[in-house]
mmCIF file of C-alpha atoms in Angstrom:
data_model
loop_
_atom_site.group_PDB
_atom_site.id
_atom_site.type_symbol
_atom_site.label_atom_id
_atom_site.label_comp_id
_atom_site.label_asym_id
_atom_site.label_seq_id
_atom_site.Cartn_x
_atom_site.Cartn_y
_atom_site.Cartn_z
ATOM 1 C CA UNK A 1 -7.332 55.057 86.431
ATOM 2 C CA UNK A 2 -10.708 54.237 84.449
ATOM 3 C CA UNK A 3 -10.066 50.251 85.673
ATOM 4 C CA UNK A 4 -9.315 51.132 89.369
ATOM 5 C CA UNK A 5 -12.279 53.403 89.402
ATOM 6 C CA UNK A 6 -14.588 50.773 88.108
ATOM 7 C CA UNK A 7 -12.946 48.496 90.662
ATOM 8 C CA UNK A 8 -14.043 50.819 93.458
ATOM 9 C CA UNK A 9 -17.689 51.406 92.103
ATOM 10 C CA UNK A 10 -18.031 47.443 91.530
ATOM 11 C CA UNK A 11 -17.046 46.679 95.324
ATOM 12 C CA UNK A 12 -19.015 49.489 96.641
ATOM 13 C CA UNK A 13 -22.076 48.827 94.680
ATOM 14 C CA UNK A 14 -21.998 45.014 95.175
ATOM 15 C CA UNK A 15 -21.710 45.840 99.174
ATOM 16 C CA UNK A 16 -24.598 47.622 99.400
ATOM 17 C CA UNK A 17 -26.844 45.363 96.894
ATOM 18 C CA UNK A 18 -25.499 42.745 99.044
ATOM 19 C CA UNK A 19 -28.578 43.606 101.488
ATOM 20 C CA UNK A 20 -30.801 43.106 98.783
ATOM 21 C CA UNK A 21 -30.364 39.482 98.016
ATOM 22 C CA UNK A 22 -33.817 36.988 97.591
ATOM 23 C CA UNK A 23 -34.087 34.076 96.035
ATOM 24 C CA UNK A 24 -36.068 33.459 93.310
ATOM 25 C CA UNK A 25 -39.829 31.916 94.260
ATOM 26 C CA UNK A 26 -43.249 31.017 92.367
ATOM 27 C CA UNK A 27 -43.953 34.756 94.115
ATOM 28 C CA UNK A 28 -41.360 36.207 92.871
ATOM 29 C CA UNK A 29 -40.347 35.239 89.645
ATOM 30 C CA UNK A 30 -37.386 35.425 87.062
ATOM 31 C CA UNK A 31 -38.424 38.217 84.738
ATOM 32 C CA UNK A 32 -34.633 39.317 84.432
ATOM 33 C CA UNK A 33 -31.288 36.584 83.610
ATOM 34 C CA UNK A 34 -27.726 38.027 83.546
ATOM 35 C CA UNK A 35 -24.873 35.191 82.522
ATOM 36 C CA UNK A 36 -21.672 37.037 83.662
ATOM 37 C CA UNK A 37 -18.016 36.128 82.719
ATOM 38 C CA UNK A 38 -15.211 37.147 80.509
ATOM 39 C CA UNK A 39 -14.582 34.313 78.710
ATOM 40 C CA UNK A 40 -12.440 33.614 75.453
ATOM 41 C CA UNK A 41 -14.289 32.588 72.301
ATOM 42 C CA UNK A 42 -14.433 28.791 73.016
ATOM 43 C CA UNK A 43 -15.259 28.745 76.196
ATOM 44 C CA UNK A 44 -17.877 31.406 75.611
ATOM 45 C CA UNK A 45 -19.811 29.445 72.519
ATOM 46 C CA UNK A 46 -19.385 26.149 75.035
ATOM 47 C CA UNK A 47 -22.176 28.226 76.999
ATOM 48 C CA UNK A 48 -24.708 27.506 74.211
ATOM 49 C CA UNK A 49 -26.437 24.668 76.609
ATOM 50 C CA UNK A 50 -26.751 26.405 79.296
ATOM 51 C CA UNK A 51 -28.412 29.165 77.280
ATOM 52 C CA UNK A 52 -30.848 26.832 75.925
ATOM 53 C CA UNK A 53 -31.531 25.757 79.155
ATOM 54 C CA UNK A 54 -32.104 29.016 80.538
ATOM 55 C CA UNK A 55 -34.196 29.871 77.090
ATOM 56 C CA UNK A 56 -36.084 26.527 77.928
ATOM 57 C CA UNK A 57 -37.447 27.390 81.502
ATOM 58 C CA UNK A 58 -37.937 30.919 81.434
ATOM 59 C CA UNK A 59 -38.919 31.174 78.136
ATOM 60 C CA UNK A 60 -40.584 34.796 78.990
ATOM 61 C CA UNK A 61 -37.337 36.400 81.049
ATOM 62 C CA UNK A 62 -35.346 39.073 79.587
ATOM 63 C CA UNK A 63 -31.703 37.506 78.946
ATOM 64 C CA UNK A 64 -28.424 39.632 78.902
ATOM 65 C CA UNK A 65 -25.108 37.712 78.381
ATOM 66 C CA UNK A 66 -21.483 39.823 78.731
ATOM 67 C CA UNK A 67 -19.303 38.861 76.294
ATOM 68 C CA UNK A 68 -15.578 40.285 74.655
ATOM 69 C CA UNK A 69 -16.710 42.987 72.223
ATOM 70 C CA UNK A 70 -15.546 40.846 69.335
ATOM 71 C CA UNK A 71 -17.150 37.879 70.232
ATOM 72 C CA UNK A 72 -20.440 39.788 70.933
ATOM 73 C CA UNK A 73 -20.674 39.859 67.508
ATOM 74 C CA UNK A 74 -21.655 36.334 66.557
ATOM 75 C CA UNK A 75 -25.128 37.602 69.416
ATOM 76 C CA UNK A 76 -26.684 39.536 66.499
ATOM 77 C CA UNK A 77 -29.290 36.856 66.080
ATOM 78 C CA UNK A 78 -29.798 37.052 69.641
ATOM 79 C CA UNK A 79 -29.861 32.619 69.936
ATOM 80 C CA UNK A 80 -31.716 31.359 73.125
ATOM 81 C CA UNK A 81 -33.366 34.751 73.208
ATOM 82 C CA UNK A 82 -29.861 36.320 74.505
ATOM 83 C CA UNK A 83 -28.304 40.017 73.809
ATOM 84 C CA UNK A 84 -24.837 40.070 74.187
ATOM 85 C CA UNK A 85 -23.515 43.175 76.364
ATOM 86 C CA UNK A 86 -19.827 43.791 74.971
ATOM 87 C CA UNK A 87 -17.515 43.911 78.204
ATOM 88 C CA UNK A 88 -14.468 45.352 78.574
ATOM 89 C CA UNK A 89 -13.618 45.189 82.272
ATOM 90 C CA UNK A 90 -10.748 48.113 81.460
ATOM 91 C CA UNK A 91 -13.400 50.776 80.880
ATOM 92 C CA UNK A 92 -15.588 52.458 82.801
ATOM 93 C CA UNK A 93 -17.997 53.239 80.147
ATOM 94 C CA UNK A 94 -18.777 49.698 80.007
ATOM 95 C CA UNK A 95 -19.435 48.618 83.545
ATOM 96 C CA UNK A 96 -21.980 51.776 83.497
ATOM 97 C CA UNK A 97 -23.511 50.024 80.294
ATOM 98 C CA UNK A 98 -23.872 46.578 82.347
ATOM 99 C CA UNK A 99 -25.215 48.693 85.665
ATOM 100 C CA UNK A 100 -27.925 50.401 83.021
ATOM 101 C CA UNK A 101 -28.947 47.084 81.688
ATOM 102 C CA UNK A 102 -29.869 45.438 85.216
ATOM 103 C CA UNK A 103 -31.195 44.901 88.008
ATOM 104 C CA UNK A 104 -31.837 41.158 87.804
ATOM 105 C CA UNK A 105 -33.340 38.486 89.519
ATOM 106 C CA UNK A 106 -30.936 35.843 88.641
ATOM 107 C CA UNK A 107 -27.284 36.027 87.189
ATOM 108 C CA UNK A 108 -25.013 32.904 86.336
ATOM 109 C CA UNK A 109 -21.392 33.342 87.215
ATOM 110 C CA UNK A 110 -19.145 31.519 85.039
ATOM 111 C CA UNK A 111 -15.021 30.956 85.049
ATOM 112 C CA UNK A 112 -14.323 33.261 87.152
ATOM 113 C CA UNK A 113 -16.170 34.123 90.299
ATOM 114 C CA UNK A 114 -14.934 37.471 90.054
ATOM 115 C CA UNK A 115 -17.974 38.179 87.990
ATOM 116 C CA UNK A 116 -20.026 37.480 91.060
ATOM 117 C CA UNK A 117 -19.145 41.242 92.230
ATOM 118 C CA UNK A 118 -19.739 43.118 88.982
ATOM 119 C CA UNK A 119 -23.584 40.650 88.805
ATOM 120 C CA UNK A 120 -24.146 41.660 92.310
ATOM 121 C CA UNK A 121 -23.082 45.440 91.444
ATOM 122 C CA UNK A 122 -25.301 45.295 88.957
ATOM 123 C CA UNK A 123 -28.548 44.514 90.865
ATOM 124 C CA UNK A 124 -28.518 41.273 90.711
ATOM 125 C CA UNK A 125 -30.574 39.367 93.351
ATOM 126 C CA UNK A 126 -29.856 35.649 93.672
ATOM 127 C CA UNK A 127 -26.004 34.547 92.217
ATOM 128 C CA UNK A 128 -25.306 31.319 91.584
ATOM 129 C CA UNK A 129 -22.055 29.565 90.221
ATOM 130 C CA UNK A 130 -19.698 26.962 90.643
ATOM 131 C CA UNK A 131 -17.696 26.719 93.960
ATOM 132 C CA UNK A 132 -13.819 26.504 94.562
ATOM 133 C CA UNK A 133 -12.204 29.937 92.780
ATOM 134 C CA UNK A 134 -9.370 31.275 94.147
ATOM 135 C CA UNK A 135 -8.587 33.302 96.064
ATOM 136 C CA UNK A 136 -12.113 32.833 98.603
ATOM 137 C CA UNK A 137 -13.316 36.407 97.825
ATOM 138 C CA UNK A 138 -14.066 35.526 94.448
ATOM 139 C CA UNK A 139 -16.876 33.712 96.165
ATOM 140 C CA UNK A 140 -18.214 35.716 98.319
ATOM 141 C CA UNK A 141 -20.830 36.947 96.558
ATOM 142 C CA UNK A 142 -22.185 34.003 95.185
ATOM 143 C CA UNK A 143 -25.652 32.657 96.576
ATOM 144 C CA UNK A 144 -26.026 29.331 95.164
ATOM 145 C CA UNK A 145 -22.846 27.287 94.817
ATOM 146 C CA UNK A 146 -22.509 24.015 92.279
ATOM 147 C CA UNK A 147 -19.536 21.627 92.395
ATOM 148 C CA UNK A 148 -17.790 20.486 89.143
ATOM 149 C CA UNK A 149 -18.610 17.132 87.906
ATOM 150 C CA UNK A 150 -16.776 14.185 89.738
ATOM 151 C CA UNK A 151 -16.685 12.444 86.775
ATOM 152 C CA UNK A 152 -15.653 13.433 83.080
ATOM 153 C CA UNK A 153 -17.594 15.593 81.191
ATOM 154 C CA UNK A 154 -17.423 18.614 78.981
ATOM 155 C CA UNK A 155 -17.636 22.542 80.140
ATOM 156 C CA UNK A 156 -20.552 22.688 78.170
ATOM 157 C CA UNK A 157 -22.688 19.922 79.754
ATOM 158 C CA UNK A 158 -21.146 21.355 82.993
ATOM 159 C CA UNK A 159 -22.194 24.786 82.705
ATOM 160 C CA UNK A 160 -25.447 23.267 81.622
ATOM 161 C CA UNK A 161 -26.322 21.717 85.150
ATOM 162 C CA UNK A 162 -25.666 25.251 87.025
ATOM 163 C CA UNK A 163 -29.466 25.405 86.738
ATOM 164 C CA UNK A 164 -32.235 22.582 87.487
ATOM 165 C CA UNK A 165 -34.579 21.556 84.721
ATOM 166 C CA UNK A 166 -34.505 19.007 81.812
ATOM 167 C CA UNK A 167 -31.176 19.040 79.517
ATOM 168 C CA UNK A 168 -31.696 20.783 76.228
ATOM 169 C CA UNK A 169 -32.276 19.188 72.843
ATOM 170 C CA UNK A 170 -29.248 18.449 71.416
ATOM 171 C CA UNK A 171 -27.664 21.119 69.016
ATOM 172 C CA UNK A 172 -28.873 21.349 65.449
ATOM 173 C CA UNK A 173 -27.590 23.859 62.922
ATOM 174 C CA UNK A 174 -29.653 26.672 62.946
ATOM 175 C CA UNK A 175 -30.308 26.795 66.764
ATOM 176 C CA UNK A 176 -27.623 29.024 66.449
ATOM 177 C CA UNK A 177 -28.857 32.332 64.008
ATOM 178 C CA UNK A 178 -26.046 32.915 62.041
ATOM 179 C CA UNK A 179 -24.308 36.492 62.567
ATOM 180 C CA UNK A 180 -24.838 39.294 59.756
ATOM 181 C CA UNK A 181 -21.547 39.950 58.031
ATOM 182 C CA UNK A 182 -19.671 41.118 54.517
ATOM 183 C CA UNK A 183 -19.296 37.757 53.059
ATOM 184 C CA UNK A 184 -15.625 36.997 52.855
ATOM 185 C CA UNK A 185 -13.709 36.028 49.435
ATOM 186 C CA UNK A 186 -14.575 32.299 48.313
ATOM 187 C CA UNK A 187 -13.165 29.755 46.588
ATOM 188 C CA UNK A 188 -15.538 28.549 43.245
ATOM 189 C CA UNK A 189 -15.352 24.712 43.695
ATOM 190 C CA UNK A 190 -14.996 22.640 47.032
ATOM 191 C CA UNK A 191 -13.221 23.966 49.785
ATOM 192 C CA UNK A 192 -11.431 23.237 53.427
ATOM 193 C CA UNK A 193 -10.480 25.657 55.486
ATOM 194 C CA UNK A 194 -7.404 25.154 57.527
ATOM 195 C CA UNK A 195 -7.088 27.243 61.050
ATOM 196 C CA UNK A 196 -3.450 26.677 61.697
ATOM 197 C CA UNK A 197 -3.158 29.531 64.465
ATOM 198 C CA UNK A 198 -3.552 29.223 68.130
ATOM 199 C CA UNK A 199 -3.674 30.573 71.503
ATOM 200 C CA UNK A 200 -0.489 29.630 72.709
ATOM 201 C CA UNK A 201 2.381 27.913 70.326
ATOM 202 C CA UNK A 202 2.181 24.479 72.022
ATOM 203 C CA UNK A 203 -1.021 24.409 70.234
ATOM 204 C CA UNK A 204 0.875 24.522 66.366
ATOM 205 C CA UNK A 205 1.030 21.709 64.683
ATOM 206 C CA UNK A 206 4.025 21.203 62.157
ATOM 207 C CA UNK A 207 4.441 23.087 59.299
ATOM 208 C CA UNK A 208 5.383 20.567 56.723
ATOM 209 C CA UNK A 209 2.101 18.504 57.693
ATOM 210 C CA UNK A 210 -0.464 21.196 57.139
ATOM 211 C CA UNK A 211 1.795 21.544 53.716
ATOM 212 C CA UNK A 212 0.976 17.925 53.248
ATOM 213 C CA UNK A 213 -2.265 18.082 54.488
ATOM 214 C CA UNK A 214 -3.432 20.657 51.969
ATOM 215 C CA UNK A 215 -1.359 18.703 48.966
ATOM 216 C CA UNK A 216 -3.824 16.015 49.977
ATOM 217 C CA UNK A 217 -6.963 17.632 49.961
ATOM 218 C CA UNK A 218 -5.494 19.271 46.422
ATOM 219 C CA UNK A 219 -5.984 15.111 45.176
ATOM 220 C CA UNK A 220 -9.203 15.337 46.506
ATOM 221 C CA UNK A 221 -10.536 17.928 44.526
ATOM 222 C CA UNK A 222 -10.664 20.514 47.369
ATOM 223 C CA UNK A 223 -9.170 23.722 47.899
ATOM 224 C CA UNK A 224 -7.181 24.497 50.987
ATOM 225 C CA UNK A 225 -7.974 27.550 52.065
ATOM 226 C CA UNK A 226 -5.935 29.114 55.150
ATOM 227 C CA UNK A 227 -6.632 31.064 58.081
ATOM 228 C CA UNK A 228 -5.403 32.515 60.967
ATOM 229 C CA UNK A 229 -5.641 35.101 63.436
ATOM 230 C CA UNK A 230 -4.168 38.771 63.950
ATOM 231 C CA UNK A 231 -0.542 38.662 64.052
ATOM 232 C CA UNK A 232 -0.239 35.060 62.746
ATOM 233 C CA UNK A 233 0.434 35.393 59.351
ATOM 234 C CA UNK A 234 4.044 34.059 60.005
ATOM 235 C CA UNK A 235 2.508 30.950 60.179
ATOM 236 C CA UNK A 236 0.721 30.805 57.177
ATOM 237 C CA UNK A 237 4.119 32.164 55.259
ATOM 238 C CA UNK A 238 6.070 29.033 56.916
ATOM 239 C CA UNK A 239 3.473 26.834 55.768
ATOM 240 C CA UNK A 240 2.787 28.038 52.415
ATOM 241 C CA UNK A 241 5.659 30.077 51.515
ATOM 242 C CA UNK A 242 4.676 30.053 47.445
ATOM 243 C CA UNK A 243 1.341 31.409 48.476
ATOM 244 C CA UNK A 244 -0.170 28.680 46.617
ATOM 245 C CA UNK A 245 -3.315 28.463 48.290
ATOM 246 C CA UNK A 246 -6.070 31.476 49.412
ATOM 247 C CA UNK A 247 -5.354 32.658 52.837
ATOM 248 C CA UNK A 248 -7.457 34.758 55.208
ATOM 249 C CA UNK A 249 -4.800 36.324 57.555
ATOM 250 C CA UNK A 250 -6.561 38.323 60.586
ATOM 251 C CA UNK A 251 -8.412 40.184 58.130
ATOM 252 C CA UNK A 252 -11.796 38.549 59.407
ATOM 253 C CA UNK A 253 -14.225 39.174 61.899
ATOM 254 C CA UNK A 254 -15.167 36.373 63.825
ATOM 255 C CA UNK A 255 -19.329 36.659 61.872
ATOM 256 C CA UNK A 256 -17.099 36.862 58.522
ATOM 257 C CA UNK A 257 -15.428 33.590 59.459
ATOM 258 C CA UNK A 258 -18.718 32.318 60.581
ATOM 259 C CA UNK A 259 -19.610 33.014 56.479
ATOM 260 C CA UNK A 260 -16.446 31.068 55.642
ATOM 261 C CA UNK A 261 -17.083 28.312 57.340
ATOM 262 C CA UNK A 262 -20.595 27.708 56.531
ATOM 263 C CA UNK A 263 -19.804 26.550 53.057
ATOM 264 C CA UNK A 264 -16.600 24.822 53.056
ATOM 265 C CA UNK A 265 -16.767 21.411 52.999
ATOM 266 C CA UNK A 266 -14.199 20.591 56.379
ATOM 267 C CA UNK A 267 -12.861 22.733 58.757
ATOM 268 C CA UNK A 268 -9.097 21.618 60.197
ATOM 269 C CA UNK A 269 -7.890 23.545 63.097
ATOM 270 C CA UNK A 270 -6.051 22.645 66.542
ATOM 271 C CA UNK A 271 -8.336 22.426 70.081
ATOM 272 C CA UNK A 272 -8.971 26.343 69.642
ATOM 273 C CA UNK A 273 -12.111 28.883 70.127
ATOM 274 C CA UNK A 274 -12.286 28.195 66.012
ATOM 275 C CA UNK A 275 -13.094 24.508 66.511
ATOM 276 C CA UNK A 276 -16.465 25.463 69.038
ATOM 277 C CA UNK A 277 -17.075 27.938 66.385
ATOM 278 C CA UNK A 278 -16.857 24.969 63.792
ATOM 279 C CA UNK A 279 -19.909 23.338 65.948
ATOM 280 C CA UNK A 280 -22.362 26.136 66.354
ATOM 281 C CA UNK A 281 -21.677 26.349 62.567
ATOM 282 C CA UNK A 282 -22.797 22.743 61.346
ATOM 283 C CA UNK A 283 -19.636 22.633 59.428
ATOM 284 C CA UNK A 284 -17.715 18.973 59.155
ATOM 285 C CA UNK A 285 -14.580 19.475 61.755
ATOM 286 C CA UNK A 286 -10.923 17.746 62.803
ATOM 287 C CA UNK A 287 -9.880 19.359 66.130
ATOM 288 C CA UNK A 288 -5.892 18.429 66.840
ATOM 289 C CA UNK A 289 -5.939 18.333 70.650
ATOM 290 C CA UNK A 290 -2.361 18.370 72.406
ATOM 291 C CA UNK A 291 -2.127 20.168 75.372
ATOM 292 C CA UNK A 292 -5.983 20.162 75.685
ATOM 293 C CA UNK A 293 -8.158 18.271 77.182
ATOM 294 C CA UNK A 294 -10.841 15.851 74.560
ATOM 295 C CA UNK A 295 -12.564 15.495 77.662
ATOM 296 C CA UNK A 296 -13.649 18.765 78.429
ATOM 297 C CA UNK A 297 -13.732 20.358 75.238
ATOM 298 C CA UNK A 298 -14.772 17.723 72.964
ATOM 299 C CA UNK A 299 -18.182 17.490 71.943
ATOM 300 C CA UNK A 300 -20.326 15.700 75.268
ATOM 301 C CA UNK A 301 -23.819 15.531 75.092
ATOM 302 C CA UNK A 302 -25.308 19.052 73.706
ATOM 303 C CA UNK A 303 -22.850 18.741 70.572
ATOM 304 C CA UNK A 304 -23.705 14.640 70.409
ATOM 305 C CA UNK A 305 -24.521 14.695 66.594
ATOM 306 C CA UNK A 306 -22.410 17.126 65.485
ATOM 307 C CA UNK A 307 -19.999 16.227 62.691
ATOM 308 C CA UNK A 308 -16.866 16.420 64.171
ATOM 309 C CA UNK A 309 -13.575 14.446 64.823
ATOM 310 C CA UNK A 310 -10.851 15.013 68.103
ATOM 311 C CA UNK A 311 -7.723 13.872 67.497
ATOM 312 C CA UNK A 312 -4.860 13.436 70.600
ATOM 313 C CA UNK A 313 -2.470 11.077 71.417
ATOM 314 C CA UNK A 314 -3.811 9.656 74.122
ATOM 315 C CA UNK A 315 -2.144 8.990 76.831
ATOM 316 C CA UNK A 316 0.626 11.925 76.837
ATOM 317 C CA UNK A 317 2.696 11.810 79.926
ATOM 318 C CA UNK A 318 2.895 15.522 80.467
ATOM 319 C CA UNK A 319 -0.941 15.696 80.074
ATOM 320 C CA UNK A 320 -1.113 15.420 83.891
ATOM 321 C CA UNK A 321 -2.553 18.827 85.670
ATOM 322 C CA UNK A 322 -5.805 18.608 87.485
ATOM 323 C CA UNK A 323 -7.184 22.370 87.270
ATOM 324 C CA UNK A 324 -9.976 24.000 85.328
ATOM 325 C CA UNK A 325 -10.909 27.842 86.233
ATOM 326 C CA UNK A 326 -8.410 27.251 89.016
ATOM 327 C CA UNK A 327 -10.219 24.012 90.490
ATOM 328 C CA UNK A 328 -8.810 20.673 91.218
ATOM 329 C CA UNK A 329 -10.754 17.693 89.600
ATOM 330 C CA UNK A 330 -9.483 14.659 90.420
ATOM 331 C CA UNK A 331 -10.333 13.478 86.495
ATOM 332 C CA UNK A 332 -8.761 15.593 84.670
ATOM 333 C CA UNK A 333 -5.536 15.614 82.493
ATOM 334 C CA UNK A 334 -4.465 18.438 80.883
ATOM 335 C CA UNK A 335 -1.923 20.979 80.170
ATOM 336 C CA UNK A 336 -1.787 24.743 81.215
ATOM 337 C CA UNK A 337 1.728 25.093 81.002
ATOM 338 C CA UNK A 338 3.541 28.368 79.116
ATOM 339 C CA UNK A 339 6.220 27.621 76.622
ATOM 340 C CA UNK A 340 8.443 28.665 78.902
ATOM 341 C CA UNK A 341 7.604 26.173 81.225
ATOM 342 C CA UNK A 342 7.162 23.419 79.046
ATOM 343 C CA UNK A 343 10.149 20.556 79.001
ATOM 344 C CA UNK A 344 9.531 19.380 75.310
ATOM 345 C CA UNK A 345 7.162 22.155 73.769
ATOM 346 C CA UNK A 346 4.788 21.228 71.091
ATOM 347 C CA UNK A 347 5.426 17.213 71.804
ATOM 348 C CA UNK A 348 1.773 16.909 72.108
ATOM 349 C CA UNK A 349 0.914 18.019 68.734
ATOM 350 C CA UNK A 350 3.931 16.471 66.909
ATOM 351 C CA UNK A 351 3.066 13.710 68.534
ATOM 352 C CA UNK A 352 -0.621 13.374 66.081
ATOM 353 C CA UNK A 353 0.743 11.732 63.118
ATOM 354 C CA UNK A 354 -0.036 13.242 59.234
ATOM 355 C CA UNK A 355 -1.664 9.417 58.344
ATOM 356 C CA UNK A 356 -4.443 10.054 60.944
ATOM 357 C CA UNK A 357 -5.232 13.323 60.234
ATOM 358 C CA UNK A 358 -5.851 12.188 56.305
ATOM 359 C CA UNK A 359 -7.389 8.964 57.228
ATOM 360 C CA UNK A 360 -9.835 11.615 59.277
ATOM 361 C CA UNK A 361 -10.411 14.247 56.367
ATOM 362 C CA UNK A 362 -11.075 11.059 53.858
ATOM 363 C CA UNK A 363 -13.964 9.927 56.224
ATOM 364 C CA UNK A 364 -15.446 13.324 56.636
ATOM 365 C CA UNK A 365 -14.991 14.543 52.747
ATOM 366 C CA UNK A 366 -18.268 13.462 51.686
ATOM 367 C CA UNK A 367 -20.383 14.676 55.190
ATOM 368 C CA UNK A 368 -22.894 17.240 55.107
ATOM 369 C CA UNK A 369 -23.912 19.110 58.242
ATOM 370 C CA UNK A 370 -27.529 18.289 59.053
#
């Protein structure tokens, strides 16, 4: 009931304010941003240039980003200048936090034009986003629409040309402030920590490489150190069934891993939210793309001297859909498929041998985040 009624007050709201839409001019100026989504974790991170960007042009605005409560989190620091207003589009407490926070004279729709209505509901005066959602009334409330890139590039750099103005400096640790948190059990000597958990199982790689993996960075002189997600710690039990290693098994927060991260000496994880995190961090990082795309979530231009190291077979034959946030771009190649739907699930990642993955961590052992 709470989510229907928030539904109503959204479309009714946005209607009216509807009336009220003006484009921003050197008369009337952007004192207000609002960068509207729902994004998971990656994706939401991957909107670090455009932040910048924003940061960089309106440098005396007042900037609101929504965000998942639990990734709102890693906002304490407020980087670019941004607060993070947790978003829960189930509650109706929340959209009247949002409604509180605004009006404003420009909002940034991103994913999902959806978030076009709930901007607009919330005062905003000039929308702008990327054109193309599904169905058309997602759109309808957007002012200013962008296409996609017609030629390969990341979501990050993407998002980053929704708004004119010279491309932000590329990404240096400590753009980013790092969150407050309870600092997390450490290992005493040299460590790597090892994300084996994902969104969706066609993202796992096999169990008896990570076990290999970790006996190799044991040679090294490093500790593996596990991690995973709620609910994953199956995974870890598979891998590591001796419990021979430390393991962190949903019991961080996403600041807490933050504090993890920042001193171990490699991070090892598939194409997940946990990789992006590894970037805004500054720590050394192996991403294990399969069904994703290196493409679009490797590291482009922002992330251009960050240490960090995609690995995909490349080409994979079932690596062949065309859509991102429910666009078609003709370049490219990825895979949104469930495991259900999948012909030969987790080929993708079996498919990244155990020989590249070392000859990666034994390049990156010695690198130091700069």
């Amino acid at each position: 009931m709470s989510r229907l009624i928030s539904r109503l007050l959204t479309i009714g709201l946005a209607v009216t304010n509807s009336l009220r839409r003006r484009r921003p001019t050197a008369s009337r100026p952007v004192r207000k941003i609002l960068v509207a989504h729902h994004l998971l974790l990656g994706d939401t991170i991957l909107l670090a240039p455009l932040l910048a960007k924003l940061a960089q042009r309106y440098p005396d605005a007042e900037r609101v980003i929504l965000c998942r409560p639990a990734v709102a989190t890693l906002f304490s620091g407020r980087p670019y200048g941004f607060v993070a207003q947790p978003h829960d589009p189930r509650s109706f407490s929340s959209l009247r936090e949002i409604l509180a926070k605004g009006p404003f004279d420009i909002a940034l729709v991103l994913g999902d034009n959806r978030y076009a209505w709930l901007a607009r509901a919330s005062g905003a005066k000039w929308i702008v986003g990327f054109e193309g959602d599904r169905p058309a009334w997602k759109n309808w409330m957007v002012d200013e629409s962008h296409p996609h890139s017609t030629v390969p590039a990341t979501w990050a750099d993407m998002a980053a040309g929704l708004i004119d103005g010279a491309a932000p400096q590329a990404f240096r640790p400590g753009d980013w402030p790092a969150p407050a948190a309870k600092p997390p059990h450490v290992p005493g000597g040299p460590y790597a920590v090892l994300h084996v958990g994902a969104s969706t199982p066609l993202k796992l790689w096999p169990a008896e490489r990570w076990r290999a993996l970790a006996a190799h960075l044991v040679e090294l002189g490093v500790t593996p150190v596990w991690s995973v997600g709620p609910g994953e710690t199956a995974l870890v039990d598979e891998i590591d069934p001796l419990n021979q290693h430390p393991r962190h098994c949903g019991s961080l927060s996403l600041a807490q891993l933050w504090t993890l991260l920042v001193s171990a000496k490699l991070l090892i994880c598939p194409d997940t939210g946990v990789a992006h995190l590894g970037k805004v961090v500054g720590v050394p990082t192996i991403a294990l793309f399969g069904p994703g795309s290196i493409d679009i979530y490797g590291k482009g231009t922002f992330w251009r001297d960050a240490i960090y190291i995609a690995l995909a077979e490349e080409p994979f034959p079932c690596r062949d859909q065309k859509l991102l946030f429910r666009r078609e771009l003709t370049w490219v190649r990825r895979c949104g498929r469930s495991p259900s739907e999948c012909l030969t699930p987790g080929a993708c990642m079996q498919a990244i041998p155990l020989t590249r993955v070392k000859a990666a961590v034994d390049r990156l052992i010695n690198c130091k985040a700069t």
